[in-house]
């Protein structure tokens, strides 16, 4: 892959961090909504208003997705060799500072145990979750994008860091591999030349190849009645859904939700975010808008379910591909702390340059 210059790389860091924030903030109000055809129009009207130049309010707060993404980025900035205990401490400290950011009930138990055991074994509380099976939620994936940015020219280092950071809260294979898939998708976007139009099938084939290597390693530890390659299977489903598309397709969002999912389960949300990114390039009949970034996150919102997290993950991938310029300033201005997130993106860029430079 051709080396991209630092000016482009820096705007991609900003685009990915900002994209993640905007998806989280604008997806938040629709979180938990069950999909109905009515949502499509509600979401369209909401985004049209927010994207208008003169619409001043409302101001949208970010959720646990952004708190934890900031914690991941801050660790990489403060501790260039990656200190996972420090990362765990930041996650926990931020939870206790602002517990009402929409954290799931179960992950909170992990934070409490980490604090009460004084971080003596940062991986033990997560291993004990769900009777020792660990969490398969998308909480690892939702905060992973800074790792893809920081390790942009060290793929093996990125995979290792993504796994170790996820295991602080998620030790189920599906939770870990969902975080790895999201991380790899952001990493691939970062390597791409945004002036060259995206080959969605090549992007998928590259993801598929990398997930094969990851899921191959896990085969011996899986039960024989389980699909040994669940993420590869979901990537295949994305391909089939894209291939089945016709320009004048009637609305088929229910079919997409039925296959890819819209839940807090990593297996049924990370591939959905990737689909939103890819399909945004040809457009959705349900979304009336020319901007690829807005299409990706607006579609994620129209699906209902875990809208903030799926829109945030789709936003991180799309922003990493195109850079900050793809994201409408009108949308950005409605999002909490957008200036701070850009500062953090710049600091992360500087840290990655110092680390690899
Ligand atoms: N949880 C939410 N939103 C609801 C917020 C309610 C909140 N109390 C409020 O309104 O203030 N959003 C956030 O959660 C998602 C990330 O979740 P994470 O961090 O993965 O959490 P957890 O608890 O580990 O897993 C989520 C659920 O998945 C199911 N689950 C996971 N592993 C399981 C297993 N091994 N067996 C059975 N079930 C398992 C459980 O239902 C978990 O509760 C993001 O959307 C974030 O925004
Ligand atoms: Mg969520």
mmCIF file of C-alpha atoms and ligand atoms in Angstrom:
data_model
loop_
_atom_site.group_PDB
_atom_site.id
_atom_site.type_symbol
_atom_site.label_atom_id
_atom_site.label_comp_id
_atom_site.label_asym_id
_atom_site.label_seq_id
_atom_site.Cartn_x
_atom_site.Cartn_y
_atom_site.Cartn_z
ATOM 1 C CA UNK A 1 0.000 0.000 0.000
ATOM 2 C CA UNK A 2 1.345 3.467 -0.913
ATOM 3 C CA UNK A 3 2.564 5.553 2.031
ATOM 4 C CA UNK A 4 0.243 8.469 2.657
ATOM 5 C CA UNK A 5 1.662 11.869 3.516
ATOM 6 C CA UNK A 6 1.433 13.386 6.970
ATOM 7 C CA UNK A 7 -0.984 16.157 6.044
ATOM 8 C CA UNK A 8 -3.476 13.600 4.808
ATOM 9 C CA UNK A 9 -2.766 11.273 7.728
ATOM 10 C CA UNK A 10 -3.416 14.047 10.239
ATOM 11 C CA UNK A 11 -6.798 14.911 8.725
ATOM 12 C CA UNK A 12 -7.656 11.198 8.764
ATOM 13 C CA UNK A 13 -6.870 11.025 12.510
ATOM 14 C CA UNK A 14 -9.146 14.044 13.035
ATOM 15 C CA UNK A 15 -11.827 12.571 10.759
ATOM 16 C CA UNK A 16 -11.883 9.258 12.582
ATOM 17 C CA UNK A 17 -12.003 10.726 16.097
ATOM 18 C CA UNK A 18 -14.571 13.334 15.077
ATOM 19 C CA UNK A 19 -16.582 10.783 13.088
ATOM 20 C CA UNK A 20 -16.798 8.560 16.137
ATOM 21 C CA UNK A 21 -17.973 11.487 18.308
ATOM 22 C CA UNK A 22 -20.578 12.697 15.801
ATOM 23 C CA UNK A 23 -22.001 9.180 15.362
ATOM 24 C CA UNK A 24 -22.242 8.765 19.128
ATOM 25 C CA UNK A 25 -23.821 12.179 19.814
ATOM 26 C CA UNK A 26 -26.293 12.127 16.927
ATOM 27 C CA UNK A 27 -27.106 8.439 17.323
ATOM 28 C CA UNK A 28 -27.851 8.795 21.043
ATOM 29 C CA UNK A 29 -31.446 10.072 20.815
ATOM 30 C CA UNK A 30 -32.486 7.028 18.756
ATOM 31 C CA UNK A 31 -30.797 4.407 20.967
ATOM 32 C CA UNK A 32 -33.136 1.568 21.899
ATOM 33 C CA UNK A 33 -35.795 2.539 19.347
ATOM 34 C CA UNK A 34 -37.290 -0.462 17.676
ATOM 35 C CA UNK A 35 -37.185 -0.159 13.902
ATOM 36 C CA UNK A 36 -40.422 0.953 12.257
ATOM 37 C CA UNK A 37 -40.855 2.615 8.866
ATOM 38 C CA UNK A 38 -41.777 5.793 10.743
ATOM 39 C CA UNK A 39 -38.235 6.099 12.115
ATOM 40 C CA UNK A 40 -36.834 6.577 8.619
ATOM 41 C CA UNK A 41 -38.694 9.886 8.188
ATOM 42 C CA UNK A 42 -38.108 10.997 11.770
ATOM 43 C CA UNK A 43 -34.365 10.470 11.391
ATOM 44 C CA UNK A 44 -34.322 12.173 7.976
ATOM 45 C CA UNK A 45 -36.102 15.269 9.339
ATOM 46 C CA UNK A 46 -33.850 15.372 12.388
ATOM 47 C CA UNK A 47 -30.653 15.187 10.319
ATOM 48 C CA UNK A 48 -31.968 17.733 7.784
ATOM 49 C CA UNK A 49 -32.552 20.185 10.631
ATOM 50 C CA UNK A 50 -29.240 19.534 12.363
ATOM 51 C CA UNK A 51 -27.391 19.853 9.061
ATOM 52 C CA UNK A 52 -29.013 23.197 8.241
ATOM 53 C CA UNK A 53 -26.693 26.190 8.686
ATOM 54 C CA UNK A 54 -28.983 28.255 10.927
ATOM 55 C CA UNK A 55 -30.345 25.613 13.272
ATOM 56 C CA UNK A 56 -28.799 26.494 16.646
ATOM 57 C CA UNK A 57 -30.114 23.819 18.994
ATOM 58 C CA UNK A 58 -30.131 21.134 20.223
ATOM 59 C CA UNK A 59 -26.813 20.233 21.725
ATOM 60 C CA UNK A 60 -26.168 16.500 21.863
ATOM 61 C CA UNK A 61 -24.224 14.825 24.670
ATOM 62 C CA UNK A 62 -21.814 12.001 24.088
ATOM 63 C CA UNK A 63 -22.081 8.623 25.834
ATOM 64 C CA UNK A 64 -19.827 5.887 27.244
ATOM 65 C CA UNK A 65 -18.602 5.221 23.695
ATOM 66 C CA UNK A 66 -16.813 8.564 23.564
ATOM 67 C CA UNK A 67 -15.707 8.557 27.217
ATOM 68 C CA UNK A 68 -13.929 5.249 26.631
ATOM 69 C CA UNK A 69 -12.581 6.217 23.195
ATOM 70 C CA UNK A 70 -11.044 9.269 24.856
ATOM 71 C CA UNK A 71 -9.565 6.994 27.555
ATOM 72 C CA UNK A 72 -7.974 4.771 24.910
ATOM 73 C CA UNK A 73 -6.498 7.780 23.080
ATOM 74 C CA UNK A 74 -5.275 9.437 26.289
ATOM 75 C CA UNK A 75 -3.433 6.265 27.328
ATOM 76 C CA UNK A 76 -1.594 6.114 24.007
ATOM 77 C CA UNK A 77 -0.672 9.797 24.338
ATOM 78 C CA UNK A 78 0.494 9.562 27.971
ATOM 79 C CA UNK A 79 2.082 6.104 27.804
ATOM 80 C CA UNK A 80 3.697 5.526 24.393
ATOM 81 C CA UNK A 81 4.665 1.926 25.208
ATOM 82 C CA UNK A 82 0.969 1.299 26.086
ATOM 83 C CA UNK A 83 0.324 0.793 29.779
ATOM 84 C CA UNK A 84 -2.848 -1.300 30.066
ATOM 85 C CA UNK A 85 -3.138 -0.781 33.817
ATOM 86 C CA UNK A 86 -3.144 2.960 33.212
ATOM 87 C CA UNK A 87 -5.808 2.439 30.522
ATOM 88 C CA UNK A 88 -7.969 0.452 32.957
ATOM 89 C CA UNK A 89 -7.507 3.160 35.583
ATOM 90 C CA UNK A 90 -8.615 5.865 33.142
ATOM 91 C CA UNK A 91 -11.727 3.894 32.141
ATOM 92 C CA UNK A 92 -12.651 3.350 35.796
ATOM 93 C CA UNK A 93 -11.819 6.895 36.904
ATOM 94 C CA UNK A 94 -14.007 8.365 34.156
ATOM 95 C CA UNK A 95 -16.872 6.022 35.025
ATOM 96 C CA UNK A 96 -16.848 7.092 38.671
ATOM 97 C CA UNK A 97 -16.565 10.764 37.666
ATOM 98 C CA UNK A 98 -19.618 10.554 35.379
ATOM 99 C CA UNK A 99 -21.503 7.273 35.887
ATOM 100 C CA UNK A 100 -24.574 8.456 33.956
ATOM 101 C CA UNK A 101 -23.061 8.331 30.488
ATOM 102 C CA UNK A 102 -25.145 5.278 29.484
ATOM 103 C CA UNK A 103 -22.810 2.437 30.460
ATOM 104 C CA UNK A 104 -24.257 -1.073 30.338
ATOM 105 C CA UNK A 105 -25.137 -2.623 33.700
ATOM 106 C CA UNK A 106 -22.628 -5.470 33.444
ATOM 107 C CA UNK A 107 -19.525 -3.530 32.467
ATOM 108 C CA UNK A 108 -20.098 -1.379 35.548
ATOM 109 C CA UNK A 109 -19.558 -4.497 37.680
ATOM 110 C CA UNK A 110 -16.139 -4.901 36.076
ATOM 111 C CA UNK A 111 -15.261 -1.275 36.853
ATOM 112 C CA UNK A 112 -16.312 -1.706 40.492
ATOM 113 C CA UNK A 113 -14.257 -4.878 40.897
ATOM 114 C CA UNK A 114 -11.217 -3.252 39.295
ATOM 115 C CA UNK A 115 -11.459 -0.381 41.747
ATOM 116 C CA UNK A 116 -12.092 -2.538 44.813
ATOM 117 C CA UNK A 117 -9.195 -4.880 43.982
ATOM 118 C CA UNK A 118 -6.935 -1.880 43.362
ATOM 119 C CA UNK A 119 -6.194 -3.030 39.788
ATOM 120 C CA UNK A 120 -4.053 -5.882 41.082
ATOM 121 C CA UNK A 121 -5.061 -8.075 38.097
ATOM 122 C CA UNK A 122 -6.610 -5.864 35.439
ATOM 123 C CA UNK A 123 -7.893 -8.849 33.445
ATOM 124 C CA UNK A 124 -9.553 -10.893 36.190
ATOM 125 C CA UNK A 125 -12.854 -8.990 36.687
ATOM 126 C CA UNK A 126 -13.695 -9.181 32.965
ATOM 127 C CA UNK A 127 -12.925 -12.910 32.895
ATOM 128 C CA UNK A 128 -15.464 -13.449 35.688
ATOM 129 C CA UNK A 129 -18.317 -11.766 33.770
ATOM 130 C CA UNK A 130 -21.325 -13.835 32.690
ATOM 131 C CA UNK A 131 -20.380 -16.888 34.787
ATOM 132 C CA UNK A 132 -16.861 -16.903 33.452
ATOM 133 C CA UNK A 133 -17.729 -16.720 29.739
ATOM 134 C CA UNK A 134 -16.834 -13.024 29.453
ATOM 135 C CA UNK A 135 -18.778 -10.328 27.619
ATOM 136 C CA UNK A 136 -19.537 -10.463 23.900
ATOM 137 C CA UNK A 137 -20.918 -6.900 23.929
ATOM 138 C CA UNK A 138 -19.635 -4.222 21.548
ATOM 139 C CA UNK A 139 -17.999 -2.196 24.342
ATOM 140 C CA UNK A 140 -14.499 -3.234 23.222
ATOM 141 C CA UNK A 141 -15.189 -2.351 19.581
ATOM 142 C CA UNK A 142 -16.800 1.013 20.343
ATOM 143 C CA UNK A 143 -13.592 2.442 21.892
ATOM 144 C CA UNK A 144 -10.931 0.783 19.712
ATOM 145 C CA UNK A 145 -10.387 3.300 16.874
ATOM 146 C CA UNK A 146 -7.474 5.219 18.522
ATOM 147 C CA UNK A 147 -5.456 1.975 18.488
ATOM 148 C CA UNK A 148 -5.851 1.688 14.705
ATOM 149 C CA UNK A 149 -4.702 5.304 14.360
ATOM 150 C CA UNK A 150 -1.744 5.072 16.720
ATOM 151 C CA UNK A 151 -0.452 1.807 15.196
ATOM 152 C CA UNK A 152 -1.162 2.912 11.622
ATOM 153 C CA UNK A 153 2.155 1.513 10.345
ATOM 154 C CA UNK A 154 2.492 -1.464 12.683
ATOM 155 C CA UNK A 155 -0.260 -4.001 11.937
ATOM 156 C CA UNK A 156 0.992 -6.721 14.292
ATOM 157 C CA UNK A 157 1.439 -4.214 17.126
ATOM 158 C CA UNK A 158 -2.082 -2.944 16.483
ATOM 159 C CA UNK A 159 -3.660 -6.407 16.689
ATOM 160 C CA UNK A 160 -1.858 -7.145 19.956
ATOM 161 C CA UNK A 161 -2.784 -3.783 21.503
ATOM 162 C CA UNK A 162 -6.401 -4.093 20.347
ATOM 163 C CA UNK A 163 -6.701 -7.493 22.008
ATOM 164 C CA UNK A 164 -5.042 -6.479 25.279
ATOM 165 C CA UNK A 165 -7.057 -3.289 25.610
ATOM 166 C CA UNK A 166 -10.353 -5.053 24.849
ATOM 167 C CA UNK A 167 -9.681 -7.765 27.433
ATOM 168 C CA UNK A 168 -9.818 -5.193 30.227
ATOM 169 C CA UNK A 169 -13.614 -5.476 29.922
ATOM 170 C CA UNK A 170 -14.408 -8.128 27.269
ATOM 171 C CA UNK A 171 -12.902 -11.627 27.247
ATOM 172 C CA UNK A 172 -15.487 -13.557 25.181
ATOM 173 C CA UNK A 173 -13.994 -14.392 21.774
ATOM 174 C CA UNK A 174 -16.854 -12.615 20.010
ATOM 175 C CA UNK A 175 -16.262 -9.458 22.049
ATOM 176 C CA UNK A 176 -12.521 -9.526 21.323
ATOM 177 C CA UNK A 177 -12.815 -10.392 17.633
ATOM 178 C CA UNK A 178 -15.521 -7.756 17.144
ATOM 179 C CA UNK A 179 -13.097 -5.164 18.495
ATOM 180 C CA UNK A 180 -10.368 -6.524 16.210
ATOM 181 C CA UNK A 181 -12.654 -6.325 13.163
ATOM 182 C CA UNK A 182 -13.597 -2.715 13.934
ATOM 183 C CA UNK A 183 -9.926 -1.854 14.516
ATOM 184 C CA UNK A 184 -8.865 -3.467 11.227
ATOM 185 C CA UNK A 185 -11.644 -1.660 9.337
ATOM 186 C CA UNK A 186 -10.459 1.722 10.666
ATOM 187 C CA UNK A 187 -6.856 0.743 9.873
ATOM 188 C CA UNK A 188 -7.744 -0.188 6.281
ATOM 189 C CA UNK A 189 -9.616 3.104 5.842
ATOM 190 C CA UNK A 190 -6.621 4.993 7.129
ATOM 191 C CA UNK A 191 -4.331 3.398 4.516
ATOM 192 C CA UNK A 192 -6.636 4.273 1.601
ATOM 193 C CA UNK A 193 -6.318 7.173 -0.811
ATOM 194 C CA UNK A 194 -9.628 9.068 -0.453
ATOM 195 C CA UNK A 195 -9.314 10.443 -3.990
ATOM 196 C CA UNK A 196 -9.537 6.937 -5.420
ATOM 197 C CA UNK A 197 -13.110 5.695 -5.320
ATOM 198 C CA UNK A 198 -13.612 2.905 -2.861
ATOM 199 C CA UNK A 199 -13.780 -0.626 -4.198
ATOM 200 C CA UNK A 200 -16.222 -2.019 -1.647
ATOM 201 C CA UNK A 201 -15.565 -5.645 -2.631
ATOM 202 C CA UNK A 202 -11.790 -5.238 -2.339
ATOM 203 C CA UNK A 203 -12.239 -3.576 1.060
ATOM 204 C CA UNK A 204 -14.394 -6.542 2.159
ATOM 205 C CA UNK A 205 -12.007 -9.136 0.704
ATOM 206 C CA UNK A 206 -9.100 -7.559 2.616
ATOM 207 C CA UNK A 207 -11.119 -7.618 5.848
ATOM 208 C CA UNK A 208 -12.126 -11.202 5.155
ATOM 209 C CA UNK A 209 -8.527 -12.313 4.696
ATOM 210 C CA UNK A 210 -7.423 -10.690 7.950
ATOM 211 C CA UNK A 211 -10.378 -12.077 9.920
ATOM 212 C CA UNK A 212 -9.604 -15.529 8.527
ATOM 213 C CA UNK A 213 -6.143 -15.342 10.079
ATOM 214 C CA UNK A 214 -7.627 -14.202 13.391
ATOM 215 C CA UNK A 215 -10.498 -16.693 13.512
ATOM 216 C CA UNK A 216 -8.254 -19.559 12.318
ATOM 217 C CA UNK A 217 -6.248 -19.183 15.530
ATOM 218 C CA UNK A 218 -9.421 -19.512 17.599
ATOM 219 C CA UNK A 219 -10.804 -22.679 16.003
ATOM 220 C CA UNK A 220 -9.433 -25.118 18.636
ATOM 221 C CA UNK A 221 -11.041 -23.167 21.494
ATOM 222 C CA UNK A 222 -14.554 -23.124 20.007
ATOM 223 C CA UNK A 223 -17.343 -25.658 20.507
ATOM 224 C CA UNK A 224 -17.882 -27.996 17.568
ATOM 225 C CA UNK A 225 -21.525 -26.929 17.158
ATOM 226 C CA UNK A 226 -20.571 -23.262 16.740
ATOM 227 C CA UNK A 227 -19.647 -21.557 13.478
ATOM 228 C CA UNK A 228 -15.824 -21.407 13.734
ATOM 229 C CA UNK A 229 -15.722 -18.278 11.548
ATOM 230 C CA UNK A 230 -18.675 -16.123 12.689
ATOM 231 C CA UNK A 231 -17.191 -12.786 11.614
ATOM 232 C CA UNK A 232 -16.118 -14.164 8.243
ATOM 233 C CA UNK A 233 -19.685 -15.401 7.835
ATOM 234 C CA UNK A 234 -21.065 -11.921 8.580
ATOM 235 C CA UNK A 235 -18.595 -10.372 6.086
ATOM 236 C CA UNK A 236 -19.890 -12.831 3.480
ATOM 237 C CA UNK A 237 -23.435 -11.724 4.316
ATOM 238 C CA UNK A 238 -22.440 -8.080 3.728
ATOM 239 C CA UNK A 239 -21.088 -9.070 0.328
ATOM 240 C CA UNK A 240 -24.299 -10.885 -0.558
ATOM 241 C CA UNK A 241 -26.440 -7.957 0.566
ATOM 242 C CA UNK A 242 -24.377 -5.520 -1.509
ATOM 243 C CA UNK A 243 -24.467 -7.786 -4.558
ATOM 244 C CA UNK A 244 -28.249 -8.156 -4.294
ATOM 245 C CA UNK A 245 -28.708 -4.372 -4.412
ATOM 246 C CA UNK A 246 -30.572 -2.854 -7.341
ATOM 247 C CA UNK A 247 -30.626 0.923 -7.874
ATOM 248 C CA UNK A 248 -34.397 1.149 -7.485
ATOM 249 C CA UNK A 249 -34.669 -1.322 -4.642
ATOM 250 C CA UNK A 250 -37.673 -0.850 -2.424
ATOM 251 C CA UNK A 251 -36.874 -0.166 1.198
ATOM 252 C CA UNK A 252 -35.173 -3.266 2.627
ATOM 253 C CA UNK A 253 -33.810 -2.058 5.942
ATOM 254 C CA UNK A 254 -35.677 -4.811 7.853
ATOM 255 C CA UNK A 255 -33.838 -7.449 5.836
ATOM 256 C CA UNK A 256 -30.483 -5.815 6.644
ATOM 257 C CA UNK A 257 -31.345 -5.661 10.365
ATOM 258 C CA UNK A 258 -32.476 -9.298 10.265
ATOM 259 C CA UNK A 259 -29.172 -10.462 8.805
ATOM 260 C CA UNK A 260 -26.547 -8.109 10.258
ATOM 261 C CA UNK A 261 -28.299 -7.009 13.471
ATOM 262 C CA UNK A 262 -28.559 -3.749 15.403
ATOM 263 C CA UNK A 263 -27.888 -4.880 18.972
ATOM 264 C CA UNK A 264 -25.207 -4.381 21.657
ATOM 265 C CA UNK A 265 -23.790 -7.794 20.716
ATOM 266 C CA UNK A 266 -20.473 -7.244 18.862
ATOM 267 C CA UNK A 267 -21.258 -9.911 16.236
ATOM 268 C CA UNK A 268 -24.531 -8.154 15.418
ATOM 269 C CA UNK A 269 -23.274 -4.580 15.367
ATOM 270 C CA UNK A 270 -19.653 -4.329 14.123
ATOM 271 C CA UNK A 271 -20.439 -5.855 10.680
ATOM 272 C CA UNK A 272 -23.508 -3.581 10.572
ATOM 273 C CA UNK A 273 -21.294 -0.503 11.022
ATOM 274 C CA UNK A 274 -19.033 -1.750 8.208
ATOM 275 C CA UNK A 275 -22.084 -2.260 5.992
ATOM 276 C CA UNK A 276 -23.233 1.324 6.722
ATOM 277 C CA UNK A 277 -19.807 2.624 5.637
ATOM 278 C CA UNK A 278 -19.663 0.545 2.460
ATOM 279 C CA UNK A 279 -23.254 0.982 1.319
ATOM 280 C CA UNK A 280 -23.068 4.744 1.939
ATOM 281 C CA UNK A 281 -20.954 4.867 -1.238
ATOM 282 C CA UNK A 282 -23.808 3.860 -3.507
ATOM 283 C CA UNK A 283 -26.508 5.342 -1.307
ATOM 284 C CA UNK A 284 -29.517 4.063 0.582
ATOM 285 C CA UNK A 285 -33.069 4.512 -0.723
ATOM 286 C CA UNK A 286 -33.971 5.357 2.889
ATOM 287 C CA UNK A 287 -31.496 8.256 3.237
ATOM 288 C CA UNK A 288 -31.818 11.417 1.187
ATOM 289 C CA UNK A 289 -28.448 13.103 1.324
ATOM 290 C CA UNK A 290 -25.360 13.505 -0.891
ATOM 291 C CA UNK A 291 -22.686 13.322 1.788
ATOM 292 C CA UNK A 292 -21.178 9.850 2.328
ATOM 293 C CA UNK A 293 -20.383 10.429 6.007
ATOM 294 C CA UNK A 294 -23.884 11.619 6.815
ATOM 295 C CA UNK A 295 -25.409 8.755 4.851
ATOM 296 C CA UNK A 296 -23.424 6.187 6.858
ATOM 297 C CA UNK A 297 -24.413 7.510 10.283
ATOM 298 C CA UNK A 298 -27.962 8.485 9.338
ATOM 299 C CA UNK A 299 -28.623 4.949 8.102
ATOM 300 C CA UNK A 300 -27.211 3.509 11.340
ATOM 301 C CA UNK A 301 -29.661 5.737 13.251
ATOM 302 C CA UNK A 302 -32.614 4.747 11.056
ATOM 303 C CA UNK A 303 -32.006 1.081 11.893
ATOM 304 C CA UNK A 304 -32.850 1.633 15.568
ATOM 305 C CA UNK A 305 -31.323 -0.532 18.309
ATOM 306 C CA UNK A 306 -27.806 0.361 19.397
ATOM 307 C CA UNK A 307 -27.764 3.456 17.208
ATOM 308 C CA UNK A 308 -25.140 5.500 19.061
ATOM 309 C CA UNK A 309 -22.545 2.736 18.987
ATOM 310 C CA UNK A 310 -23.206 1.548 15.435
ATOM 311 C CA UNK A 311 -23.217 5.150 14.135
ATOM 312 C CA UNK A 312 -20.065 5.887 16.130
ATOM 313 C CA UNK A 313 -18.225 2.863 14.697
ATOM 314 C CA UNK A 314 -19.431 3.676 11.145
ATOM 315 C CA UNK A 315 -18.342 7.296 11.729
ATOM 316 C CA UNK A 316 -14.850 6.243 12.867
ATOM 317 C CA UNK A 317 -14.351 4.122 9.723
ATOM 318 C CA UNK A 318 -15.748 6.736 7.315
ATOM 319 C CA UNK A 319 -13.826 9.600 8.940
ATOM 320 C CA UNK A 320 -10.593 7.580 8.756
ATOM 321 C CA UNK A 321 -11.158 7.032 5.042
ATOM 322 C CA UNK A 322 -11.976 10.597 3.995
ATOM 323 C CA UNK A 323 -10.555 12.792 6.740
ATOM 324 C CA UNK A 324 -12.154 15.624 8.666
ATOM 325 C CA UNK A 325 -13.379 17.442 5.538
ATOM 326 C CA UNK A 326 -16.104 14.870 4.833
ATOM 327 C CA UNK A 327 -17.918 15.736 8.079
ATOM 328 C CA UNK A 328 -20.374 18.611 7.863
ATOM 329 C CA UNK A 329 -19.531 21.465 10.250
ATOM 330 C CA UNK A 330 -23.250 21.944 10.756
ATOM 331 C CA UNK A 331 -23.510 18.468 12.271
ATOM 332 C CA UNK A 332 -20.303 18.842 14.272
ATOM 333 C CA UNK A 333 -21.442 22.004 16.018
ATOM 334 C CA UNK A 334 -24.268 20.106 17.738
ATOM 335 C CA UNK A 335 -21.850 17.660 19.371
ATOM 336 C CA UNK A 336 -20.478 17.994 22.885
ATOM 337 C CA UNK A 337 -16.758 18.755 23.191
ATOM 338 C CA UNK A 338 -16.043 18.549 19.458
ATOM 339 C CA UNK A 339 -13.136 20.965 19.817
ATOM 340 C CA UNK A 340 -11.596 18.811 22.558
ATOM 341 C CA UNK A 341 -11.870 15.669 20.479
ATOM 342 C CA UNK A 342 -9.946 17.361 17.659
ATOM 343 C CA UNK A 343 -7.224 18.415 20.109
ATOM 344 C CA UNK A 344 -7.019 14.834 21.295
ATOM 345 C CA UNK A 345 -6.767 13.613 17.678
ATOM 346 C CA UNK A 346 -3.849 16.010 17.084
ATOM 347 C CA UNK A 347 -2.090 14.872 20.261
ATOM 348 C CA UNK A 348 -2.603 11.256 19.235
ATOM 349 C CA UNK A 349 -1.142 12.031 15.817
ATOM 350 C CA UNK A 350 1.935 13.651 17.429
ATOM 351 C CA UNK A 351 2.313 10.700 19.815
ATOM 352 C CA UNK A 352 2.136 8.218 16.942
ATOM 353 C CA UNK A 353 4.737 10.173 14.979
ATOM 354 C CA UNK A 354 7.089 10.231 17.982
ATOM 355 C CA UNK A 355 6.488 6.528 18.630
ATOM 356 C CA UNK A 356 7.086 5.369 15.078
ATOM 357 C CA UNK A 357 9.089 8.258 13.707
HETATM 358 N N1 LIG B 1 -25.775 -0.340 27.407
HETATM 359 C C1 LIG B 1 -25.955 0.620 26.675
HETATM 360 N N2 LIG B 1 -27.135 1.232 26.576
HETATM 361 C C2 LIG B 1 -28.189 0.982 27.513
HETATM 362 C C3 LIG B 1 -27.910 1.971 28.605
HETATM 363 C C4 LIG B 1 -28.689 1.774 29.800
HETATM 364 C C5 LIG B 1 -28.050 2.610 30.855
HETATM 365 N N3 LIG B 1 -28.049 1.936 32.101
HETATM 366 C C6 LIG B 1 -28.647 4.001 30.935
HETATM 367 O O1 LIG B 1 -29.642 4.335 30.316
HETATM 368 O O2 LIG B 1 -28.023 4.829 31.608
HETATM 369 N N4 LIG B 1 -25.003 1.168 25.941
HETATM 370 C C7 LIG B 1 -23.666 0.814 26.038
HETATM 371 O O3 LIG B 1 -23.579 -0.606 26.048
HETATM 372 C C8 LIG B 1 -22.996 -1.094 24.815
HETATM 373 C C9 LIG B 1 -21.672 -1.664 25.134
HETATM 374 O O4 LIG B 1 -21.891 -2.639 26.029
HETATM 375 P P1 LIG B 1 -20.692 -3.395 26.723
HETATM 376 O O5 LIG B 1 -19.724 -2.435 27.252
HETATM 377 O O6 LIG B 1 -20.210 -4.417 25.786
HETATM 378 O O7 LIG B 1 -21.494 -3.988 27.932
HETATM 379 P P2 LIG B 1 -21.685 -5.450 28.486
HETATM 380 O O8 LIG B 1 -22.503 -5.248 29.693
HETATM 381 O O9 LIG B 1 -20.380 -6.123 28.662
HETATM 382 O O10 LIG B 1 -22.506 -6.233 27.358
HETATM 383 C C10 LIG B 1 -23.688 -5.707 26.812
HETATM 384 C C11 LIG B 1 -24.839 -6.707 26.913
HETATM 385 O O11 LIG B 1 -24.607 -7.826 26.071
HETATM 386 C C12 LIG B 1 -25.137 -8.995 26.683
HETATM 387 N N5 LIG B 1 -24.027 -9.964 26.893
HETATM 388 C C13 LIG B 1 -22.714 -9.722 26.703
HETATM 389 N N6 LIG B 1 -22.012 -10.850 26.952
HETATM 390 C C14 LIG B 1 -22.870 -11.808 27.294
HETATM 391 C C15 LIG B 1 -22.736 -13.190 27.651
HETATM 392 N N7 LIG B 1 -21.550 -13.817 27.697
HETATM 393 N N8 LIG B 1 -23.864 -13.880 27.933
HETATM 394 C C16 LIG B 1 -25.086 -13.278 27.877
HETATM 395 N N9 LIG B 1 -25.271 -11.971 27.545
HETATM 396 C C17 LIG B 1 -24.185 -11.249 27.257
HETATM 397 C C18 LIG B 1 -25.769 -8.558 27.980
HETATM 398 O O12 LIG B 1 -27.136 -8.314 27.766
HETATM 399 C C19 LIG B 1 -25.038 -7.273 28.292
HETATM 400 O O13 LIG B 1 -25.780 -6.413 29.110
HETATM 401 C C20 LIG B 1 -22.847 0.071 23.929
HETATM 402 O O14 LIG B 1 -23.976 0.132 23.126
HETATM 403 C C21 LIG B 1 -22.823 1.251 24.862
HETATM 404 O O15 LIG B 1 -23.290 2.400 24.231
HETATM 405 MG MG1 LIG B 2 -24.577 2.071 22.446
#
